[in-house]
Amino acid sequence: SAVRTRRWPAGRAGCAAMHILLGSTAYTGHLMPTLRKGRALLSRGHKVTLLTSRGWVESKNGAAGKFSSEVQGMRVVSVDDGMTDNVSFDLKNIEEKYGLKAPRSLVWQMIRIWEDVIGAPLQELHATDPIDYALVDYFCVAWMKQLTNMGIDYCVNLSTPGAMLWLCRVEGTEDWSWMTMGNRLEFFILHHAVFFHMNQLHRTLAGSKPWLVDSFPEADGFVALPAHCRYCGSMADAPNSLALEDKFAAFFLRAANAARPVICVSLGSMIKPDKVIVNALY
């Protein structure tokens, strides 16, 4: 369809102001890169609405307190999904409530919960203030499904290194020959044991959409990304990045005073570690 095959919005640098939806879970690693792009869109004169979990929106650790400056200027719409900003806590609750054990089943149930609650707030928002375009975190396949049903175009934000495009089964990632056998095995297990249902939806709903990768080609250091995927850096240069607090702040200060390096290891680093991180840890 025209919605599925459309690539980048025309006239990105000087296009007329648009109403752009940000769709993200409340999990910090997914939400913060999404908010960074939302603030960039605000600075370019666009209207931005964030649609995320009510638990984060009304929390002092979320939009109602700690992150209030990050959502300043945005409209924030809540989703009554019962989720928090802690994915481990939410998965544990789902495990106990539905009697599920397998990671694949837990993730699938989480997607189904979002599918049940995402439609009403999205439709109400679009009816009162039509959405021109959306930027959706890769974890939010329920958002993608509803937007597709409503005929609203979107791009996907990948808050990990680019290698995850191959795990998500994005169009143009069919060739795995560049990977080590260890990477192939790890992706095979993650796909079938954890992300199977999510990746199926990625393939059908967003495989040909534009994907924004929160990394740098110099950091990833592997084959070129598919043509419809773009590197967009990290959130390190965001002017409104939050300051470190409490034990983290004290730890970094001690390291700086002692002229010692600090290595931050993410999920993406574990999935596709680069030589710099491996050597530094060694």
mmCIF file of C-alpha atoms in Angstrom:
data_model
loop_
_atom_site.group_PDB
_atom_site.id
_atom_site.type_symbol
_atom_site.label_atom_id
_atom_site.label_comp_id
_atom_site.label_asym_id
_atom_site.label_seq_id
_atom_site.Cartn_x
_atom_site.Cartn_y
_atom_site.Cartn_z
ATOM 1 C CA SER A 1 0.000 0.000 0.000
ATOM 2 C CA ALA A 2 0.999 3.647 -0.260
ATOM 3 C CA VAL A 3 1.302 3.807 3.515
ATOM 4 C CA ARG A 4 3.694 0.858 3.715
ATOM 5 C CA THR A 5 5.959 1.837 0.846
ATOM 6 C CA ARG A 6 6.363 5.537 1.625
ATOM 7 C CA ARG A 7 9.898 6.370 2.739
ATOM 8 C CA TRP A 8 11.100 9.627 4.283
ATOM 9 C CA PRO A 9 8.640 12.541 4.524
ATOM 10 C CA ALA A 10 9.271 15.031 1.724
ATOM 11 C CA GLY A 11 11.039 18.273 2.507
ATOM 12 C CA ARG A 12 12.423 17.185 5.870
ATOM 13 C CA ALA A 13 14.594 20.284 6.316
ATOM 14 C CA GLY A 14 11.945 22.889 5.513
ATOM 15 C CA CYS A 15 8.565 21.175 5.519
ATOM 16 C CA ALA A 16 5.450 22.805 6.968
ATOM 17 C CA ALA A 17 4.714 22.241 10.636
ATOM 18 C CA MET A 18 3.245 18.818 11.332
ATOM 19 C CA HIS A 19 1.564 17.086 14.258
ATOM 20 C CA ILE A 20 3.911 14.221 15.055
ATOM 21 C CA LEU A 21 3.141 11.400 17.463
ATOM 22 C CA LEU A 22 5.852 9.807 19.612
ATOM 23 C CA GLY A 23 5.010 6.239 20.615
ATOM 24 C CA SER A 24 7.099 4.544 23.287
ATOM 25 C CA THR A 25 6.960 2.253 26.268
ATOM 26 C CA ALA A 26 7.868 3.815 29.618
ATOM 27 C CA TYR A 27 11.154 1.892 29.788
ATOM 28 C CA THR A 28 13.972 4.410 29.987
ATOM 29 C CA GLY A 29 16.195 2.860 27.317
ATOM 30 C CA HIS A 30 13.340 3.147 24.826
ATOM 31 C CA LEU A 31 11.765 6.387 26.008
ATOM 32 C CA MET A 32 14.782 8.691 26.314
ATOM 33 C CA PRO A 33 15.998 8.330 22.695
ATOM 34 C CA THR A 34 12.409 8.891 21.558
ATOM 35 C CA LEU A 35 12.110 12.048 23.675
ATOM 36 C CA ARG A 36 15.416 13.317 22.306
ATOM 37 C CA LYS A 37 13.972 13.220 18.785
ATOM 38 C CA GLY A 38 10.748 14.763 20.035
ATOM 39 C CA ARG A 39 12.644 17.750 21.402
ATOM 40 C CA ALA A 40 14.455 18.123 18.084
ATOM 41 C CA LEU A 41 11.093 18.144 16.292
ATOM 42 C CA LEU A 42 9.752 20.767 18.710
ATOM 43 C CA SER A 43 12.766 22.972 17.995
ATOM 44 C CA ARG A 44 11.884 22.806 14.291
ATOM 45 C CA GLY A 45 8.379 24.101 14.899
ATOM 46 C CA HIS A 46 6.430 20.837 14.863
ATOM 47 C CA LYS A 47 3.668 19.925 17.302
ATOM 48 C CA VAL A 48 4.618 16.800 19.259
ATOM 49 C CA THR A 49 2.435 14.415 21.267
ATOM 50 C CA LEU A 50 3.849 11.604 23.402
ATOM 51 C CA LEU A 51 1.693 8.498 23.917
ATOM 52 C CA THR A 52 3.005 6.254 26.693
ATOM 53 C CA SER A 53 2.047 4.399 29.889
ATOM 54 C CA ARG A 54 -0.002 6.233 32.525
ATOM 55 C CA GLY A 55 2.232 4.787 35.246
ATOM 56 C CA TRP A 56 5.140 6.859 33.895
ATOM 57 C CA VAL A 57 3.101 9.929 32.982
ATOM 58 C CA GLU A 58 1.755 10.361 36.529
ATOM 59 C CA SER A 59 4.876 9.248 38.392
ATOM 60 C CA LYS A 60 7.314 11.526 40.209
ATOM 61 C CA ASN A 61 10.004 9.416 38.546
ATOM 62 C CA GLY A 62 8.402 10.195 35.177
ATOM 63 C CA ALA A 63 6.675 13.067 33.415
ATOM 64 C CA ALA A 64 5.148 14.416 36.631
ATOM 65 C CA GLY A 65 8.547 14.915 38.244
ATOM 66 C CA LYS A 66 12.023 13.825 37.235
ATOM 67 C CA PHE A 67 11.416 14.010 33.475
ATOM 68 C CA SER A 68 9.102 17.023 33.426
ATOM 69 C CA SER A 69 11.659 19.170 31.596
ATOM 70 C CA GLU A 70 12.070 16.529 28.887
ATOM 71 C CA VAL A 71 8.371 16.657 27.952
ATOM 72 C CA GLN A 72 8.017 20.434 28.256
ATOM 73 C CA GLY A 73 6.221 21.750 25.189
ATOM 74 C CA MET A 74 4.798 18.342 24.287
ATOM 75 C CA ARG A 75 1.295 17.078 24.794
ATOM 76 C CA VAL A 76 1.419 13.896 26.872
ATOM 77 C CA VAL A 77 -1.348 11.306 26.463
ATOM 78 C CA SER A 78 -1.667 8.328 28.805
ATOM 79 C CA VAL A 79 -2.258 4.678 27.983
ATOM 80 C CA ASP A 80 -3.980 2.602 30.675
ATOM 81 C CA ASP A 81 -1.812 -0.482 30.184
ATOM 82 C CA GLY A 82 -0.905 -1.125 33.825
ATOM 83 C CA MET A 83 2.813 -0.939 32.980
ATOM 84 C CA THR A 84 5.594 0.803 34.897
ATOM 85 C CA ASP A 85 9.059 2.034 33.938
ATOM 86 C CA ASN A 86 10.558 -1.327 34.997
ATOM 87 C CA VAL A 87 10.340 -4.063 32.352
ATOM 88 C CA SER A 88 11.462 -6.821 34.739
ATOM 89 C CA PHE A 89 8.732 -5.868 37.220
ATOM 90 C CA ASP A 90 6.090 -5.778 34.466
ATOM 91 C CA LEU A 91 7.110 -9.154 33.037
ATOM 92 C CA LYS A 92 7.032 -10.655 36.530
ATOM 93 C CA ASN A 93 3.493 -9.340 37.027
ATOM 94 C CA ILE A 94 2.405 -10.793 33.680
ATOM 95 C CA GLU A 95 4.017 -14.122 34.587
ATOM 96 C CA GLU A 96 2.062 -14.297 37.855
ATOM 97 C CA LYS A 97 -1.233 -13.004 36.459
ATOM 98 C CA TYR A 98 -1.382 -15.214 33.363
ATOM 99 C CA GLY A 99 0.620 -18.216 34.559
ATOM 100 C CA LEU A 100 3.206 -17.849 31.808
ATOM 101 C CA LYS A 101 6.868 -18.860 31.983
ATOM 102 C CA ALA A 102 8.463 -18.801 28.524
ATOM 103 C CA PRO A 103 9.974 -15.391 27.598
ATOM 104 C CA ARG A 104 8.364 -15.635 24.156
ATOM 105 C CA SER A 105 4.916 -16.021 25.743
ATOM 106 C CA LEU A 106 5.502 -13.162 28.188
ATOM 107 C CA VAL A 107 6.495 -10.728 25.422
ATOM 108 C CA TRP A 108 3.521 -11.831 23.303
ATOM 109 C CA GLN A 109 1.123 -11.253 26.221
ATOM 110 C CA MET A 110 2.623 -7.812 26.763
ATOM 111 C CA ILE A 111 1.972 -6.983 23.096
ATOM 112 C CA ARG A 112 -1.620 -8.199 23.398
ATOM 113 C CA ILE A 113 -2.197 -6.006 26.459
ATOM 114 C CA TRP A 114 -1.003 -2.971 24.509
ATOM 115 C CA GLU A 115 -3.147 -3.922 21.518
ATOM 116 C CA ASP A 116 -6.229 -3.951 23.754
ATOM 117 C CA VAL A 117 -5.667 -0.453 25.162
ATOM 118 C CA ILE A 118 -3.852 1.551 22.501
ATOM 119 C CA GLY A 119 -6.734 1.989 20.052
ATOM 120 C CA ALA A 120 -9.037 4.274 22.038
ATOM 121 C CA PRO A 121 -6.534 7.003 23.014
ATOM 122 C CA LEU A 122 -5.004 7.006 19.520
ATOM 123 C CA GLN A 123 -8.363 7.334 17.792
ATOM 124 C CA GLU A 124 -9.531 10.042 20.192
ATOM 125 C CA LEU A 125 -6.314 12.002 19.700
ATOM 126 C CA HIS A 126 -6.492 11.720 15.920
ATOM 127 C CA ALA A 127 -10.161 12.774 15.897
ATOM 128 C CA THR A 128 -9.494 15.965 17.872
ATOM 129 C CA ASP A 129 -6.036 16.829 16.518
ATOM 130 C CA PRO A 130 -5.172 14.838 13.364
ATOM 131 C CA ILE A 131 -1.767 13.122 13.416
ATOM 132 C CA ASP A 132 0.361 13.779 10.323
ATOM 133 C CA TYR A 133 3.191 11.350 11.063
ATOM 134 C CA ALA A 134 4.539 9.216 13.901
ATOM 135 C CA LEU A 135 7.867 8.108 15.329
ATOM 136 C CA VAL A 136 7.498 4.780 17.148
ATOM 137 C CA ASP A 137 9.962 2.838 19.281
ATOM 138 C CA TYR A 138 10.753 -0.595 17.842
ATOM 139 C CA PHE A 139 9.284 -2.335 20.906
ATOM 140 C CA CYS A 140 5.875 -0.741 20.269
ATOM 141 C CA VAL A 141 4.448 -3.030 17.600
ATOM 142 C CA ALA A 142 0.937 -2.487 19.007
ATOM 143 C CA TRP A 143 1.286 1.239 18.204
ATOM 144 C CA MET A 144 2.452 0.320 14.676
ATOM 145 C CA LYS A 145 -0.527 -1.982 14.123
ATOM 146 C CA GLN A 146 -3.080 0.634 15.182
ATOM 147 C CA LEU A 147 -1.398 3.404 13.167
ATOM 148 C CA THR A 148 -1.417 1.165 10.085
ATOM 149 C CA ASN A 149 -5.124 0.446 10.564
ATOM 150 C CA MET A 150 -5.750 4.197 10.822
ATOM 151 C CA GLY A 151 -3.712 4.961 7.686
ATOM 152 C CA ILE A 152 -1.098 7.030 9.547
ATOM 153 C CA ASP A 153 2.474 6.750 8.293
ATOM 154 C CA TYR A 154 5.405 6.349 10.689
ATOM 155 C CA CYS A 155 9.084 5.590 11.085
ATOM 156 C CA VAL A 156 10.681 3.324 13.702
ATOM 157 C CA ASN A 157 13.277 4.269 16.297
ATOM 158 C CA LEU A 158 15.824 1.543 17.104
ATOM 159 C CA SER A 159 17.366 2.382 20.472
ATOM 160 C CA THR A 160 20.216 -0.104 19.977
ATOM 161 C CA PRO A 161 23.202 -0.637 17.648
ATOM 162 C CA GLY A 162 22.402 -1.311 14.002
ATOM 163 C CA ALA A 163 22.949 -5.066 14.194
ATOM 164 C CA MET A 164 19.530 -5.339 15.837
ATOM 165 C CA LEU A 165 17.980 -4.554 12.450
ATOM 166 C CA TRP A 166 18.918 -8.102 11.486
ATOM 167 C CA LEU A 167 17.263 -9.499 14.602
ATOM 168 C CA CYS A 168 14.110 -7.454 13.883
ATOM 169 C CA ARG A 169 13.946 -8.911 10.364
ATOM 170 C CA VAL A 170 13.891 -5.500 8.674
ATOM 171 C CA GLU A 171 13.697 -5.522 4.881
ATOM 172 C CA GLY A 172 17.206 -5.718 3.392
ATOM 173 C CA THR A 173 18.699 -7.778 6.259
ATOM 174 C CA GLU A 174 18.217 -11.195 4.708
ATOM 175 C CA ASP A 175 21.975 -11.740 4.297
ATOM 176 C CA TRP A 176 23.556 -12.898 7.568
ATOM 177 C CA SER A 177 26.837 -14.048 6.017
ATOM 178 C CA TRP A 178 28.793 -11.137 7.555
ATOM 179 C CA MET A 179 27.984 -12.308 11.095
ATOM 180 C CA THR A 180 30.117 -14.621 13.158
ATOM 181 C CA MET A 181 28.612 -17.984 13.972
ATOM 182 C CA GLY A 182 28.240 -16.811 17.566
ATOM 183 C CA ASN A 183 26.147 -13.806 16.481
ATOM 184 C CA ARG A 184 23.985 -15.943 14.232
ATOM 185 C CA LEU A 185 23.327 -18.429 17.003
ATOM 186 C CA GLU A 186 22.544 -15.682 19.506
ATOM 187 C CA PHE A 187 20.126 -13.945 17.135
ATOM 188 C CA PHE A 188 18.506 -17.280 16.268
ATOM 189 C CA ILE A 189 17.878 -18.021 19.954
ATOM 190 C CA LEU A 190 16.642 -14.486 20.730
ATOM 191 C CA HIS A 191 14.295 -14.583 17.750
ATOM 192 C CA HIS A 192 12.712 -17.963 18.535
ATOM 193 C CA ALA A 193 12.842 -17.849 22.346
ATOM 194 C CA VAL A 194 11.949 -14.213 23.038
ATOM 195 C CA PHE A 195 11.019 -11.920 20.145
ATOM 196 C CA PHE A 196 9.318 -14.256 17.652
ATOM 197 C CA HIS A 197 5.869 -12.594 17.668
ATOM 198 C CA MET A 198 7.322 -9.088 17.796
ATOM 199 C CA ASN A 199 9.619 -9.798 14.856
ATOM 200 C CA GLN A 200 6.741 -11.245 12.834
ATOM 201 C CA LEU A 201 4.912 -7.953 13.292
ATOM 202 C CA HIS A 202 8.066 -5.991 12.463
ATOM 203 C CA ARG A 203 8.297 -7.850 9.179
ATOM 204 C CA THR A 204 4.669 -7.277 8.162
ATOM 205 C CA LEU A 205 4.094 -3.775 9.575
ATOM 206 C CA ALA A 206 7.445 -2.008 9.526
ATOM 207 C CA GLY A 207 9.905 -4.008 7.459
ATOM 208 C CA SER A 208 10.015 -1.367 4.730
ATOM 209 C CA LYS A 209 9.513 1.701 6.941
ATOM 210 C CA PRO A 210 12.346 4.140 7.700
ATOM 211 C CA TRP A 211 14.313 3.026 10.786
ATOM 212 C CA LEU A 212 16.402 5.439 12.864
ATOM 213 C CA VAL A 213 19.381 3.749 14.539
ATOM 214 C CA ASP A 214 20.694 5.272 17.781
ATOM 215 C CA SER A 215 24.334 4.548 17.023
ATOM 216 C CA PHE A 216 27.208 5.539 14.733
ATOM 217 C CA PRO A 217 28.747 3.660 11.793
ATOM 218 C CA GLU A 218 32.158 4.080 13.447
ATOM 219 C CA ALA A 219 30.861 2.300 16.550
ATOM 220 C CA ASP A 220 29.045 -0.508 14.765
ATOM 221 C CA GLY A 221 31.729 -1.252 12.196
ATOM 222 C CA PHE A 222 29.948 -3.818 10.026
ATOM 223 C CA VAL A 223 28.113 -3.965 6.688
ATOM 224 C CA ALA A 224 26.116 -0.979 5.459
ATOM 225 C CA LEU A 225 22.584 -0.496 6.746
ATOM 226 C CA PRO A 226 19.639 -1.069 4.377
ATOM 227 C CA ALA A 227 18.850 2.012 2.274
ATOM 228 C CA HIS A 228 15.752 2.962 4.285
ATOM 229 C CA CYS A 229 17.631 2.921 7.626
ATOM 230 C CA ARG A 230 19.698 5.829 8.959
ATOM 231 C CA TYR A 231 22.167 6.375 11.773
ATOM 232 C CA CYS A 232 21.130 9.245 14.033
ATOM 233 C CA GLY A 233 23.791 9.134 16.754
ATOM 234 C CA SER A 234 23.250 8.717 20.467
ATOM 235 C CA MET A 235 21.528 10.946 23.001
ATOM 236 C CA ALA A 236 24.902 12.139 24.309
ATOM 237 C CA ASP A 237 24.669 15.478 22.502
ATOM 238 C CA ALA A 238 21.107 16.214 23.620
ATOM 239 C CA PRO A 239 21.169 19.642 25.345
ATOM 240 C CA ASN A 240 18.509 18.564 27.844
ATOM 241 C CA SER A 241 20.124 15.280 28.907
ATOM 242 C CA LEU A 242 19.514 14.633 32.589
ATOM 243 C CA ALA A 243 22.337 14.992 35.075
ATOM 244 C CA LEU A 244 23.633 11.933 36.900
ATOM 245 C CA GLU A 245 22.294 11.531 40.407
ATOM 246 C CA ASP A 246 23.198 9.959 43.748
ATOM 247 C CA LYS A 247 25.485 6.912 43.539
ATOM 248 C CA PHE A 248 25.986 7.253 39.786
ATOM 249 C CA ALA A 249 27.087 10.873 40.122
ATOM 250 C CA ALA A 250 29.460 10.030 42.977
ATOM 251 C CA PHE A 251 30.935 7.096 41.044
ATOM 252 C CA PHE A 252 31.599 9.158 37.916
ATOM 253 C CA LEU A 253 33.059 12.000 39.978
ATOM 254 C CA ARG A 254 35.507 9.640 41.716
ATOM 255 C CA ALA A 255 36.481 8.193 38.359
ATOM 256 C CA ALA A 256 37.033 11.643 36.864
ATOM 257 C CA ASN A 257 39.108 12.801 39.834
ATOM 258 C CA ALA A 258 41.261 9.689 39.550
ATOM 259 C CA ALA A 259 41.560 10.080 35.747
ATOM 260 C CA ARG A 260 40.055 6.612 35.321
ATOM 261 C CA PRO A 261 37.854 5.577 32.369
ATOM 262 C CA VAL A 262 34.212 4.585 32.861
ATOM 263 C CA ILE A 263 32.742 1.946 30.555
ATOM 264 C CA CYS A 264 28.963 1.842 30.064
ATOM 265 C CA VAL A 265 27.757 -1.515 28.749
ATOM 266 C CA SER A 266 24.277 -1.774 27.236
ATOM 267 C CA LEU A 267 22.150 -4.638 25.937
ATOM 268 C CA GLY A 268 23.248 -3.678 22.442
ATOM 269 C CA SER A 269 26.880 -3.915 23.509
ATOM 270 C CA MET A 270 26.306 -7.465 24.730
ATOM 271 C CA ILE A 271 24.507 -8.515 21.559
ATOM 272 C CA LYS A 272 27.081 -7.031 19.194
ATOM 273 C CA PRO A 273 30.150 -6.043 21.239
ATOM 274 C CA ASP A 274 32.747 -4.020 19.383
ATOM 275 C CA LYS A 275 36.489 -4.355 19.837
ATOM 276 C CA VAL A 276 36.754 -1.171 21.897
ATOM 277 C CA ILE A 277 34.350 -2.456 24.545
ATOM 278 C CA VAL A 278 35.762 -5.990 24.537
ATOM 279 C CA ASN A 279 39.331 -4.749 24.918
ATOM 280 C CA ALA A 280 38.371 -2.190 27.576
ATOM 281 C CA LEU A 281 36.577 -4.808 29.664
ATOM 282 C CA TYR A 282 39.529 -7.179 29.259
#
